[in-house]
Each structure stands twice: as structure tokens, then as C-alpha cells.
């Protein structure tokens, strides 16, 4: 099969297209999936660079956790058959490939009307958004949510979840295309996080009282300012951070505020089951509609890894084998 293989940690150029042996036949409780699309997430780039700490893979490896495709074959005791449309929430052998071997628990049915590119855009973004918004921030209908970095995979997913649950959403982006995507998905306001007065714009949108919840994609840049945009008893969930930041704890005290962190790989099974159920329900109800920014051939995986780390997000980047 064709696959992207990483033999040494480094820049995007270490992603090499190779012809590898197909994965072994699925054993009991396993599923072999023919991949039609693989989602590209920022954490794929940290793993490739060898900077993901405890989660660094053993070399050589095939990157990717989020794929969509059809069942090629299934092991004993598996309630899926060849041809069934599915998406993955992890794999045994890696998603950037024509075939990927998975445990049954990592494979979910793809509802009709959801295409493969969208299926490959589900797990990491939507599960993270759901966990941050509902399981950690415990956001409620009627509350105002600031999605700080709303134009990317997690941000657009968070807008869709929040709007469907009756929240008022303000989203930020750094490009015109990103701002358009934020409003198209239902945010009541889109604000450019590159403009000098954008924090004032956000406070003005709440008539000075601040937002109840902030989902933060770049905490090292924004966390200290976020605290000043927060309502009393407000909650900030740190989703992304690429460095350190200094904050003034008094801002937390004054508001009796909370700062929470999300770590998708640490979600207990019982809460993961809630997440999967919510994603399935939203897909069937069409309140969740993954937005695809670019479909890129598998061979151009290095370009996809460069793009996902560049400014100007407006949806998901997927690889097509
Ligand atoms: P993505 O698709 O690349 O989107 C990145 C987002 O960050 C874009 O909306 C981008 O906006 C925005 N951004 C850029 N500069 C910003 C700034 N100064 N202030 C606020 N936002 C800014 O990435 P993603 O998949 O949505 O993931 C977002 C972050 O969450 C990444 O760092 C990722 O590693 C992390 N993450 C963490 C977990 C976890 O378990 N903790 C899980 C999933 C993702 P523009 O491009 O429009 O400027």
C-alpha cells in the first residue's frame, strides 16, 4: 500500500511517501479500513517533529489518527462488514495510508450525507471542542462563549456545538476567509485577532460585562488578556498553547474565575462514550458539518503539515490517498 512513513523526527520533509506491505489481516475485535481521506491535525506535526513528549511514536511510524473510508475486512466478533462507511478515532497502524488497521472501538459508522473528507475531520477537532465546552467549561444555553481561534478545526467545531446548544458565540480569526467561515457557521460576531482593538470589540459586544466561557487556542499569547474579558465566575479552557505566559492571579480572584486545561488523550472511557454519542447525534441532526479548507494528495503530506501551522485557517486540511 501507499503510505506516509516517518523514519526520523524533523521538519515536514521527513514525511516520505513509500510503498509498504499492507497491514496484517484483522484479528478478533479488529477492523481493516480502506482510507478515503485522512485528517491533518496540529498534533500530527508535533509528533513528526519529536516534540510531543510522552506521546512521541516509536520510529518508523505512519502518522495520523483521524481517517474515513470503508471497511475492507473485519475480524471475528466485529459487527461491521466490508463496504460499511466509517470514520476512525485512532488507529493501530496510522491513518496517512491507503489501509489502516484499527481496534473496533476506534471505528464509528459514518452517517449518510457526511462525505469522507468530513469524516476524516471529526475526531480530534469535534471531541476536543465537545470536551472543552460541555465536560470542562459546563457551558449553558444563553451563555456567551468566546472561541478564541475559531477558524480552525477545533474552533469551527466548537461554534457548531455551541450554537446548536443555544449559546451566543463570538469567534476570532486572522483572515477574511476565516472570519467568513466563523459567521457562516453561526457565530453572532467574528472579530479579527490581528486588529489592535479586538479585545475592546469583544467587551463592547457584551456591553462591558465579559463572556462566560473562553475556549483558547493560543494561550501563551492570549491568556493574560482573556482574564480581563471574562465575566464573573467565567471559565477559560486552554486547548492550545505554544509557549509560556505570565498572568495576574488577582484577575482570577476578582472574578472567581476558573482556568481549565483539556487533554484529549486523557479522556476516561465513560466520558469518551458521551463524546462519540454527541458527535453522532449532531451529524444526524446536521448541526455538525465539518468544514473542509483543502483536500491535498497523500504524496503532498509535507505541504499539508506546513499549511496546518500557517495563519489563515478556514477549516480542515485533509489528505487523499
Ligand atoms: P488549526 O485548524 O490550525 O487552527 C488554529 C487556530 O488558531 C486558527 O483559528 C487560527 O486563526 C488560531 N489563531 C492563530 N493565531 C491566534 C491568536 N493570536 N489568537 C487566537 N487564535 C489564533 O488548529 P486546531 O486543530 O483548531 O487546533 C487549535 C490548537 O489546539 C492547536 O494548537 C492544537 O495543537 C490544539 N489542540 C489541543 C488539543 C488538546 O487535547 N489539548 C486537542 C486538539 C487541538 P487564524 O489562522 O485565522 O489566524
Tab-separated table of C-alpha atoms in Angstrom, residues 1-3 20-23 31-36 62 67 70-73 91 93-102 298 321:
chain	number	residue	atom	x	y	z
A	1	UNK	CA	0.000	0.000	0.000
A	2	UNK	CA	0.955	3.662	-0.354
A	3	UNK	CA	1.644	5.323	2.966
A	20	UNK	CA	4.818	-0.592	2.314
A	21	UNK	CA	3.367	-4.024	2.988
A	22	UNK	CA	-0.367	-3.924	3.752
A	23	UNK	CA	-1.251	-4.159	7.461
A	31	UNK	CA	-11.097	-3.784	11.569
A	32	UNK	CA	-9.106	-3.027	8.424
A	33	UNK	CA	-10.243	0.251	6.841
A	34	UNK	CA	-9.601	1.375	3.258
A	35	UNK	CA	-8.808	5.059	3.794
A	36	UNK	CA	-10.511	7.621	1.524
A	62	UNK	CA	2.768	6.177	9.870
A	67	UNK	CA	-9.394	8.737	8.853
A	70	UNK	CA	-14.845	1.869	4.022
A	71	UNK	CA	-14.365	-1.391	5.884
A	72	UNK	CA	-12.040	-3.664	3.891
A	73	UNK	CA	-12.307	-6.641	6.241
A	91	UNK	CA	-5.732	3.543	14.615
A	93	UNK	CA	-1.071	1.347	12.227
A	94	UNK	CA	-1.581	5.041	11.280
A	95	UNK	CA	-4.064	6.968	9.138
A	96	UNK	CA	-1.846	8.539	6.431
A	97	UNK	CA	-2.087	5.395	4.289
A	98	UNK	CA	-4.316	3.533	1.846
A	99	UNK	CA	-5.168	0.965	4.547
A	100	UNK	CA	-5.271	1.292	8.307
A	101	UNK	CA	-5.779	-1.385	10.962
A	102	UNK	CA	-7.917	-0.358	13.938
A	298	UNK	CA	-1.269	11.957	0.232
A	321	UNK	CA	-4.641	8.658	-0.683
